[in-house]
C-alpha positions in Angstrom: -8.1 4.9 -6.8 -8.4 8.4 -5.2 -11.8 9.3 -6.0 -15.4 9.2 -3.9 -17.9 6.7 -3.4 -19.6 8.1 -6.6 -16.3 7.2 -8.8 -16.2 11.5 -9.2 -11.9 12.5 -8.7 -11.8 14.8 -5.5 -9.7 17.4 -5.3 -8.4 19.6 -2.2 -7.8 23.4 -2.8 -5.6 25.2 -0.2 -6.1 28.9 -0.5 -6.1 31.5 2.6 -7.9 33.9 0.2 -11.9 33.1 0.2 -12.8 34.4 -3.0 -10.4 32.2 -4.7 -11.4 28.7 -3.2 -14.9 29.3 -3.7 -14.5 30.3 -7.5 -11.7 27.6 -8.0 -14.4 25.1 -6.2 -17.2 25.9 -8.5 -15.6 26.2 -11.6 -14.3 22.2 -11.1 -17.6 21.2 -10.0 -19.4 22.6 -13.0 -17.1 19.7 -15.1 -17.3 17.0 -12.8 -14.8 17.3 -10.1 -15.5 16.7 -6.4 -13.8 19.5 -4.4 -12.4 19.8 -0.6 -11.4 23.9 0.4 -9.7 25.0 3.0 -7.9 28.0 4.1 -4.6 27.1 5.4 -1.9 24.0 5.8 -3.1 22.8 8.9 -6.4 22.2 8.1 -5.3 20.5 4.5 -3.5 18.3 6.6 -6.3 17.3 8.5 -8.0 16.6 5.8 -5.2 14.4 4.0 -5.0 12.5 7.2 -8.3 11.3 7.1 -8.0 9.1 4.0 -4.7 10.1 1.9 -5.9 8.2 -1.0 -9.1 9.7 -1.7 -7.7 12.6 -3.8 -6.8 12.6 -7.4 -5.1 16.2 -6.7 -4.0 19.3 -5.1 -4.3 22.7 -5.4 -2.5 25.2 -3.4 -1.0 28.9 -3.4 2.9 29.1 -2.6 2.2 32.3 0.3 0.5 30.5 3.3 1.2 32.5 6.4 3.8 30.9 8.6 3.8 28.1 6.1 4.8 28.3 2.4 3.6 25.6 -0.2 6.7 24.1 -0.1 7.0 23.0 3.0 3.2 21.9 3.1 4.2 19.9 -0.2 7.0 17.6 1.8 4.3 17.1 4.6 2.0 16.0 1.4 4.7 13.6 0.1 5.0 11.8 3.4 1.5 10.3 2.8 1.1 10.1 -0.8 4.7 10.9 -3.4 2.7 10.5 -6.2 -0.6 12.9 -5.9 -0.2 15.9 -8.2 0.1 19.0 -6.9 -0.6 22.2 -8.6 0.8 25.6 -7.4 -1.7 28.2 -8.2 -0.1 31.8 -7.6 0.3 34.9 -8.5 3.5 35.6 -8.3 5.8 36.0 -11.2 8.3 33.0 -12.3 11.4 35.5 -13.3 10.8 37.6 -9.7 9.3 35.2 -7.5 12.7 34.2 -5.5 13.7 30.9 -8.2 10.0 29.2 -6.9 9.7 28.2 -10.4 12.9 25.9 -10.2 11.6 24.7 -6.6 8.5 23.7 -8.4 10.3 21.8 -11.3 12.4 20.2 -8.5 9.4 17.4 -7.7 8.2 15.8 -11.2 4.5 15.6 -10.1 4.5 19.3 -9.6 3.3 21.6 -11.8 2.8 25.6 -12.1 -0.7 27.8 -12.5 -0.3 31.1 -12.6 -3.6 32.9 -11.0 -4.2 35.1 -14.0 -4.9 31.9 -16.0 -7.7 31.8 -18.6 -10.5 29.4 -17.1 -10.6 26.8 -19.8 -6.8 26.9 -20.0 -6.6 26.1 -16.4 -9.5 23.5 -16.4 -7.8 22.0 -19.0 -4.4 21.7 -17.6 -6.0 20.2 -14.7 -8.3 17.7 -16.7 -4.9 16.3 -18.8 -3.1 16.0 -15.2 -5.6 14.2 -13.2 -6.7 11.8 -16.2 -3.1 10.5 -16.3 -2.6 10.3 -12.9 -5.7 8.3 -12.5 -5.1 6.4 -15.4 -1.2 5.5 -14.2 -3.1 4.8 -10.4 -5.3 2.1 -12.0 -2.1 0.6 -14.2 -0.6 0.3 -10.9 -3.3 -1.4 -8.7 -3.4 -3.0 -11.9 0.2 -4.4 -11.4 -0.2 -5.1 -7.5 -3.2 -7.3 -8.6 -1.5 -9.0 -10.7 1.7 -9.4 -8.7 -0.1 -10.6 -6.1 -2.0 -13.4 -8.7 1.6 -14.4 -9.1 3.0 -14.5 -6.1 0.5 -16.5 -4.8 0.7 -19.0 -8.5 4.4 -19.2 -7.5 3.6 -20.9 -4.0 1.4 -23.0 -5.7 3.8 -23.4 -8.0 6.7 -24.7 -5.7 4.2 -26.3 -3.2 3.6 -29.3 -6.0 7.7 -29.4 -6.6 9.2 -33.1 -5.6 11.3 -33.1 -3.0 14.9 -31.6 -3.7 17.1 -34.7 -3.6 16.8 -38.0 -2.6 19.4 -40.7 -2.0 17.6 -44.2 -1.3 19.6 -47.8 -1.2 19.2 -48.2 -5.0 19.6 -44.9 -6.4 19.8 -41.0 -5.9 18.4 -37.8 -8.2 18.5 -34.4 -7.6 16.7 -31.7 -9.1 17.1 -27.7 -10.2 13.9 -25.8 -10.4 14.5 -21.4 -11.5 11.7 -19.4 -13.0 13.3 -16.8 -15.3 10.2 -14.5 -13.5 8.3 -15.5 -10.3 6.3 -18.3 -11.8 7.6 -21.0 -14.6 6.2 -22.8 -17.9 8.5 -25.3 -16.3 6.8 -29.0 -15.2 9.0 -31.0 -12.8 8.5 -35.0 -11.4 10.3 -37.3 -9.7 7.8 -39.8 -8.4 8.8 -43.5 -6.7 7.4 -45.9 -9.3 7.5 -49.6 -8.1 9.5 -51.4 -6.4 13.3 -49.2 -6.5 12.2 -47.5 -9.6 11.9 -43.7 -10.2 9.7 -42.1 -12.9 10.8 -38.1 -13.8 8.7 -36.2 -15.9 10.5 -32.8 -17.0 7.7 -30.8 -19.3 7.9 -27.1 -21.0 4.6 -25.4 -21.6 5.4 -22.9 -24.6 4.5 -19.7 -23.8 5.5 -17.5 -20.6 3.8 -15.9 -17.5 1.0 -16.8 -15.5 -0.8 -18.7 -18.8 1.8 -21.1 -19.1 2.2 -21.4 -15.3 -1.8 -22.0 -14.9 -1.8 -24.8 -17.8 1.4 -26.4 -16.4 0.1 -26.4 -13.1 -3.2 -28.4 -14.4 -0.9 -30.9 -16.1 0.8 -31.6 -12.9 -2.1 -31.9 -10.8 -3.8 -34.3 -13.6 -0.1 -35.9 -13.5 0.0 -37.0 -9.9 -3.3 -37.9 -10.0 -2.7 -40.6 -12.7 0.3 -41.6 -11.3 -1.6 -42.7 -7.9 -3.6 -45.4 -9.4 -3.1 -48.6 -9.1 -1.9 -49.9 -12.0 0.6 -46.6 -12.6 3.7 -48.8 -12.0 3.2 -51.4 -15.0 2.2 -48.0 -17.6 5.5 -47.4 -19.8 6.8 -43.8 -20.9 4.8 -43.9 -24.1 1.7 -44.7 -22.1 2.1 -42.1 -20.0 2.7 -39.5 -23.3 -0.5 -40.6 -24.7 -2.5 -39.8 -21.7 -1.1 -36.3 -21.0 -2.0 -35.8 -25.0 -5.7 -36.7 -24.1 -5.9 -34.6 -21.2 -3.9 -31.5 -22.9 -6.1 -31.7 -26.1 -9.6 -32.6 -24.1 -8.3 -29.6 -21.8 -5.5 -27.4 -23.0 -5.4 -27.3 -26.6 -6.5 -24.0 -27.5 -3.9 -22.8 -24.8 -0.6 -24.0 -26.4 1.4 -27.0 -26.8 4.5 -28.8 -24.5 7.3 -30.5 -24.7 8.0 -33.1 -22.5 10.6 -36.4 -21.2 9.5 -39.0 -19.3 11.8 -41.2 -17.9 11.3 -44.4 -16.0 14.6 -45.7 -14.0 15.2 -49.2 -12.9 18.0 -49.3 -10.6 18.2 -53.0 -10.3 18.0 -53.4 -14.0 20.8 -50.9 -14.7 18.2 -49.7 -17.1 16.4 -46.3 -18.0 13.5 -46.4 -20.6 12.6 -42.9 -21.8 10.7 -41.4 -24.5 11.4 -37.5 -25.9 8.2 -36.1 -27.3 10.1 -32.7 -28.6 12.3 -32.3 -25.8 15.8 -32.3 -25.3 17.5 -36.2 -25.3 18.5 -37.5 -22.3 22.2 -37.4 -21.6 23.6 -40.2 -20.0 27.9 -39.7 -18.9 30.2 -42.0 -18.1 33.7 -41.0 -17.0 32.8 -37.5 -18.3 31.8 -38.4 -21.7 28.3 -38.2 -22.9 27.3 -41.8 -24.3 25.5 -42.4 -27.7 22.0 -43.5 -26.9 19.5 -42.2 -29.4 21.6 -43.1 -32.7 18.0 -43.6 -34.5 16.5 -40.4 -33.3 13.5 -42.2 -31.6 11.2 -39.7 -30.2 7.5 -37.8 -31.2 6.1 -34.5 -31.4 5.2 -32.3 -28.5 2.2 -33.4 -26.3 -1.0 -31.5 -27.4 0.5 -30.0 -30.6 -1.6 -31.9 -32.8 -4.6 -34.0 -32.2 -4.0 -37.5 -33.8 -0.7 -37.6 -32.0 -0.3 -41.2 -31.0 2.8 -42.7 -29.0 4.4 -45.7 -29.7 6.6 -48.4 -28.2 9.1 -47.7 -31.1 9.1 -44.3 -29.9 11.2 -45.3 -26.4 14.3 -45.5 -26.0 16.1 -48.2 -23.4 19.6 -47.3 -22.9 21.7 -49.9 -20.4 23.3 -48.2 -17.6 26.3 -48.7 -15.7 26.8 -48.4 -11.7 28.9 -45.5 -12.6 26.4 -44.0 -15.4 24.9 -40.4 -14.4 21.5 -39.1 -16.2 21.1 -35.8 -16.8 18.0 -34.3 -18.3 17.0 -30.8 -19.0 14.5 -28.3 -20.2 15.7 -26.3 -23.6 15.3 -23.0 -21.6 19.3 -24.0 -20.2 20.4 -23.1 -24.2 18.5 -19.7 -24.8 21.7 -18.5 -22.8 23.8 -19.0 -26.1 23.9 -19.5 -29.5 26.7 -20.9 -32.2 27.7 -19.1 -35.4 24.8 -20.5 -37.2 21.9 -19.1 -34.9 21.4 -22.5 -33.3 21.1 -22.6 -29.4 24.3 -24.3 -28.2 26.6 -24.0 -25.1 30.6 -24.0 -26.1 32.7 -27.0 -26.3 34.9 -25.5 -23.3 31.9 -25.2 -21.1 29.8 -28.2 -22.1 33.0 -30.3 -21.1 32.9 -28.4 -17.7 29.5 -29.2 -17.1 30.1 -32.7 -17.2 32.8 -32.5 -15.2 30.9 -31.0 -12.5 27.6 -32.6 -12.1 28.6 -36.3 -13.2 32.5 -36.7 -11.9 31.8 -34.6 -9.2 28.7 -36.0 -7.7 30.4 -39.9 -7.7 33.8 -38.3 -6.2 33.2 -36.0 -3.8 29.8 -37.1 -3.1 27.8 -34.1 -3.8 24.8 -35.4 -5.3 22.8 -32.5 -4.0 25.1 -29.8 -4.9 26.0 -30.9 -8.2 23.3 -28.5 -10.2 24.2 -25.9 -8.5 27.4 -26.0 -9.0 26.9 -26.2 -12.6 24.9 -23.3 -12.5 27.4 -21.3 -10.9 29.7 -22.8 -13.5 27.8 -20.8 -16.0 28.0 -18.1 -14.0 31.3 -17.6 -14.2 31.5 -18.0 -18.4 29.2 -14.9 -18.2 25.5 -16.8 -18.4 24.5 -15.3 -15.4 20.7 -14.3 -17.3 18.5 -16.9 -18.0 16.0 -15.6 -20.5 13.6 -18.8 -19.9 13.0 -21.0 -16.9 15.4 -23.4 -16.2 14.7 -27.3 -15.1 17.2 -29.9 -14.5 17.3 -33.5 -12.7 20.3 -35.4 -12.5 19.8 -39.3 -11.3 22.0 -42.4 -11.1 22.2 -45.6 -9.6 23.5 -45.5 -5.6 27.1 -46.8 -5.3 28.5 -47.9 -1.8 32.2 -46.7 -0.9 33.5 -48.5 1.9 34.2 -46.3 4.9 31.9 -43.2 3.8 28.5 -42.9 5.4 25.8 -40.9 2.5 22.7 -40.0 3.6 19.9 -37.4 2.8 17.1 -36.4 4.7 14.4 -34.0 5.0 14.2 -31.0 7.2 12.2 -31.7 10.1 13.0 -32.2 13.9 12.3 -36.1 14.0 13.9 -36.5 10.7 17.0 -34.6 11.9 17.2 -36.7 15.2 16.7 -40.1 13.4 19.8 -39.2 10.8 22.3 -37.8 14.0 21.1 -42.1 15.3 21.6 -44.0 12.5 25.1 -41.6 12.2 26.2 -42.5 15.5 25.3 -46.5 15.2 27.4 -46.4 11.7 30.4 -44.8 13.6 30.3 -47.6 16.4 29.9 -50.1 13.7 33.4 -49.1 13.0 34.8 -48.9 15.9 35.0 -45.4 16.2 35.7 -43.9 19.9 32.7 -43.0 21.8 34.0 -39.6 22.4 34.9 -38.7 19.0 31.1 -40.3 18.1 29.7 -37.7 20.3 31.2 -34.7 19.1 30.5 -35.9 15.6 26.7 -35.9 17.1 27.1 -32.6 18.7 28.3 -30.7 15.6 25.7 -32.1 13.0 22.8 -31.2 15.3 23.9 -27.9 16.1 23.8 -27.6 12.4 21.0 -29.0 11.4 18.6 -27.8 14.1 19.7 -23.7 13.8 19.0 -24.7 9.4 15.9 -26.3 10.8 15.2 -23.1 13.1 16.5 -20.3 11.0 17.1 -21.2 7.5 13.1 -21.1 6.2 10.1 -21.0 7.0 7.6 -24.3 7.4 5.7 -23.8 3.7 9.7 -24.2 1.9 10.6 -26.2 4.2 8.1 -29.5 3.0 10.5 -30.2 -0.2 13.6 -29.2 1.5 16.3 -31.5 2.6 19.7 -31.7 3.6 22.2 -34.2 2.7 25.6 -35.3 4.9 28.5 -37.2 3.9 30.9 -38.8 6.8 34.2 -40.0 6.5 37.7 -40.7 8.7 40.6 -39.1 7.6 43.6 -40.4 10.1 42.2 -39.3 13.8 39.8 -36.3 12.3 35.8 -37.2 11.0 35.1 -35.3 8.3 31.7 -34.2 8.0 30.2 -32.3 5.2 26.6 -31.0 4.9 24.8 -30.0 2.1 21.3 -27.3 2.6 19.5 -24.7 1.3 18.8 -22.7 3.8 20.0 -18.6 4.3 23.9 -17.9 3.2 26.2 -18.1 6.2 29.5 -15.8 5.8 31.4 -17.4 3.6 35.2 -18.4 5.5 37.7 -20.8 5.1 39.7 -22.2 8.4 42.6 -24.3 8.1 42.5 -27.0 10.4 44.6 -26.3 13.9 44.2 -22.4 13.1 42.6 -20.8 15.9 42.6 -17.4 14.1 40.6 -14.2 15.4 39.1 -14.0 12.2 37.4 -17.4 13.0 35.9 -16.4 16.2 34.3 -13.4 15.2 32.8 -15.2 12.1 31.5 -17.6 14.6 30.3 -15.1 17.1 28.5 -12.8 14.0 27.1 -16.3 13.0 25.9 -17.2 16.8 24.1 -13.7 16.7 21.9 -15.7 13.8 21.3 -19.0 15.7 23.8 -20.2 13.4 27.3 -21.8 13.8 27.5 -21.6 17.6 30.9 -21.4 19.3 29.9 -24.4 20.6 31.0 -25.9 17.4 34.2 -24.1 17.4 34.9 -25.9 20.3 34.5 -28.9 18.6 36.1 -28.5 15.7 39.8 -27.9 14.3 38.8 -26.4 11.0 35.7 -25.6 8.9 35.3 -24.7 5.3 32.1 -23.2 3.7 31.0 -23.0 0.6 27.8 -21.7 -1.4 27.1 -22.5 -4.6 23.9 -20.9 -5.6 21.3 -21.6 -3.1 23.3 -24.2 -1.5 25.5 -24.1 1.3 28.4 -26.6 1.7 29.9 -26.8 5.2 32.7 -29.3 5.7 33.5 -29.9 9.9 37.0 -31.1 10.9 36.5 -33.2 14.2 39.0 -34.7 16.0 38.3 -38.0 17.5 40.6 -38.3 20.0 40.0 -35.0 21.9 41.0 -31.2 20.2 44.9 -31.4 20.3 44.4 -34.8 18.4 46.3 -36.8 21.0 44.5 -40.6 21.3 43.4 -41.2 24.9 
């Protein structure tokens, strides 16, 4: 806030005529201004130097010697392009060379003619300063606040679950997207038991830094209940009952959420879930959603009303096949679109899409991790590009094996990194794959990984980060596909055996990042990349018999 230590608004007059800055000075004094006078440009710029915020205005004549008011305005606007300035002369707007327009030409500039009545002029200046100090404080205001949110937001994402997970029983993968910097939006996957996972997916009603505050409470008090003991025998209804008790003991005069808990048994082929006013779960097999909440079993949000008590009648246990994909969802993915009849509903076209992508998709082309975001580039391209609400999504299944393909995800540290390029190489000698081929294989996903590792984030986004690889022989090539997050590479396509120009200096611009080193063109006959969203999909064509493919 430009103004001294006594809160008074100072303001510099620039005048090379005496008589004038010492009236001008004592006539804003007498109401309650703070003034600095000087008698030419070079010592107004001295004095702006010195602390460029500490005035609420300026005051200058256009005819300064070698310097006119204009050019000592620009040198003003270098430190500060939002201090007023008044021009205080005596020259006449209709013969005064078009200064008039040349005042108009900078917003925050306005025009005093010399001959102005005292209480006029005092007033003029009163009405400018007051606004200016006013739209100042609105402004450090905003920074405040941004910062508060900026700094809610890493909170925020520092108590997200890790992106994706694939273990020996089963897989999920999540989608976590504010509609502004911080989200009403509660996300958990937690392990719970022996090969079981539990997901919470909550909505706080309400938006902005309220919502994200409360949510954030209800995570920490979440993750705190689940690390007691006795957390893996609690069922979903027990776990609704005590997030009511700690949102109405806590919370209850701040809103109310929605919430689904979800506890999935892999080696049951089971998931028991309970909706307390959230969206159902959706559970698809060979693209079609199954019917599994024909009774409508279900309560009211969590904190909504007090005597809100959760029953075993209110979960549901829906059987699951080895094929069966999960997909659950905060309501925020419908405010995109509405029906005829007002209610929030994506089209029949797009819905069947959807499924397509993240449950046919994920089991075919093994792209677990990529799946949401490629459903969310999917709505992209029908036009629901704006999300008017934050957006939450996990998708989870039970882990099937396909013979020949090698699955695994991992997160996005160094030892991590070297441990997964191992246990690649031992399942490539388990099939009899030839050492040489193993090694480039080797070669290529390190290269890749460590320059993500390196250069694709930093260490706080990189603790819930991970990448995920899928391995496979097609006739003498390995096929190697990796899925991250990291920063977008340039998106090119390379048909295998074409050695194009185009290639190279894709590889060389990419090398120039620490990313996609010739090395690796070296290696390879082809590579394809992709982004969907924030995700990256890169696809390596190795041969395993040396580059021209020829078995030695």
């Amino acid at each position: 806030m430009a103004a001294d230590t006594h809160g008074k608004a100072r303001i510099l007059i620039v005048d090379d005529e005496k008589l004038i800055r010492l009236t001008l000075s004592a006539k804003l004094k007498k109401v309650g201004y703070n003034t600095v006078a000087v008698d030419g440009v070079e010592s107004a710029v001295a004095e702006f130097k010195k602390d460029p915020d500490s005035f609420s205005a300026v005051i200058t004549d256009i005819m300064m010697g070698d310097m006119d008011g204009f050019m000592f305005r620009d040198i003003i606007r270098g430190f500060d392009p939002t201090v007023p300035i008044f021009f205080l002369t005596a020259l006449d707007p209709e013969e005064g060379g078009g200064f008039l327009k040349k005042i108009l030409d900078d917003p925050i500039s306005y025009y005093l003619p010399k001959a102005v009545p005292t209480n006029v002029l005092l007033k003029r200046i009163r009405q400018v300063v007051a606004s200016h100090r006013v739209e100042m404080f609105i402004q450090n205001k905003m920074d405040e606040d941004r910062k508060s949110l900026e700094l809610a937001a890493h909170i925020q994402r520092s108590l997200l679950p890790i992106r994706a997970i694939q273990t020996p029983r089963g897989f999920y993968s999540t989608y976590w997207r504010p509609a502004d910097m911080v989200s009403g939006d509660l996300i958990e996957a937690i392990r719970f038991g022996t090969g079981s996972y539990l997901y919470v997916l909550g909505d706080i009603q309400g938006h902005g830094t309220s919502a994200a505050l409360a949510m954030t409470a209800v995570q920490s008090f979440l993750k705190n209940l689940l690390r007691s003991d006795g957390a893996p025998l609690m069922m979903p209804d027990m776990i609704a009952n005590m997030m009511q008790s700690f949102f109405r003991a806590n919370l209850a005069e701040v809103s109310y959420m929605t919430v689904l808990i979800c506890i999935h048994r892999p080696l049951l082929g089971l998931v028991q879930w309970i909706s307390c006013g959230a969206p159902d779960l959706i559970v698809v097999e060979n693209g079609e959603d199954m019917p599994i909440n024909p009774q409508k079993k279900g309560g009211l949000p969590v904190g909504l009303f007090a005597d809100t008590v959760y029953t075993p009648d209110d979960v549901v246990e829906t059987k699951l096949s080895r094929e069966s994909i999960c997909i659950a969802y905060t309501d925020g993915l419908f405010d995109i679109a509405r029906d005829v009849s007002g209610e929030e509903r994506l089209p029949q076209p797009l819905s069947q899409k959807i499924r397509r992508e993240i449950a046919l998709s994920a089991r075919q082309e093994g792209s677990l991790m990529s799946a949401l975001p490629k459903f969310v580039k999917t709505l992209s391209e029908f036009g629901y590009d704006k999300f008017q609400d934050d957006v939450t999504l996990v998708t989870f299944g039970a882990r099937t094996w396909v013979p020949g393909i090698y699955e695994a995800t991992f997160r996005m540290f160094a030892d991590e990194i070297d441990a997964a390029s191992q246990e690649i190489a031992k399942w490539c000698r388990e099939r009899g794959w030839p050492e040489e081929g193993i090694t480039r294989v080797q070669l290529v996903f390190e290269e890749k990984l460590m320059n993500v590792h390196d250069h694709g984030f930093d260490d706080r986004d990189r603790l819930r980060e991970v990448a995920s690889v899928r391995l496979k022989r097609v006739r003498d090539n390995a096929v190697l596909t990796v899925w991250e997050t990291g920063s977008p590479e340039p998106s090119i396509e390379v048909v295998a055996g074409d050695a194009s120009t185009a290639f190279e200096m894709a590889n060389m611009n990419m090398a120039g990042r620490g990313r996609g080193r010739l090395m690796v063109r070296e290696l390879c006959e082809g590579v394809e990349r992709n982004r969907y969203m924030n995700m990256n999909e890169t696809t390596y064509h190795i041969p395993l018999f040396g580059k021209d493919g020829a078995k030695k």
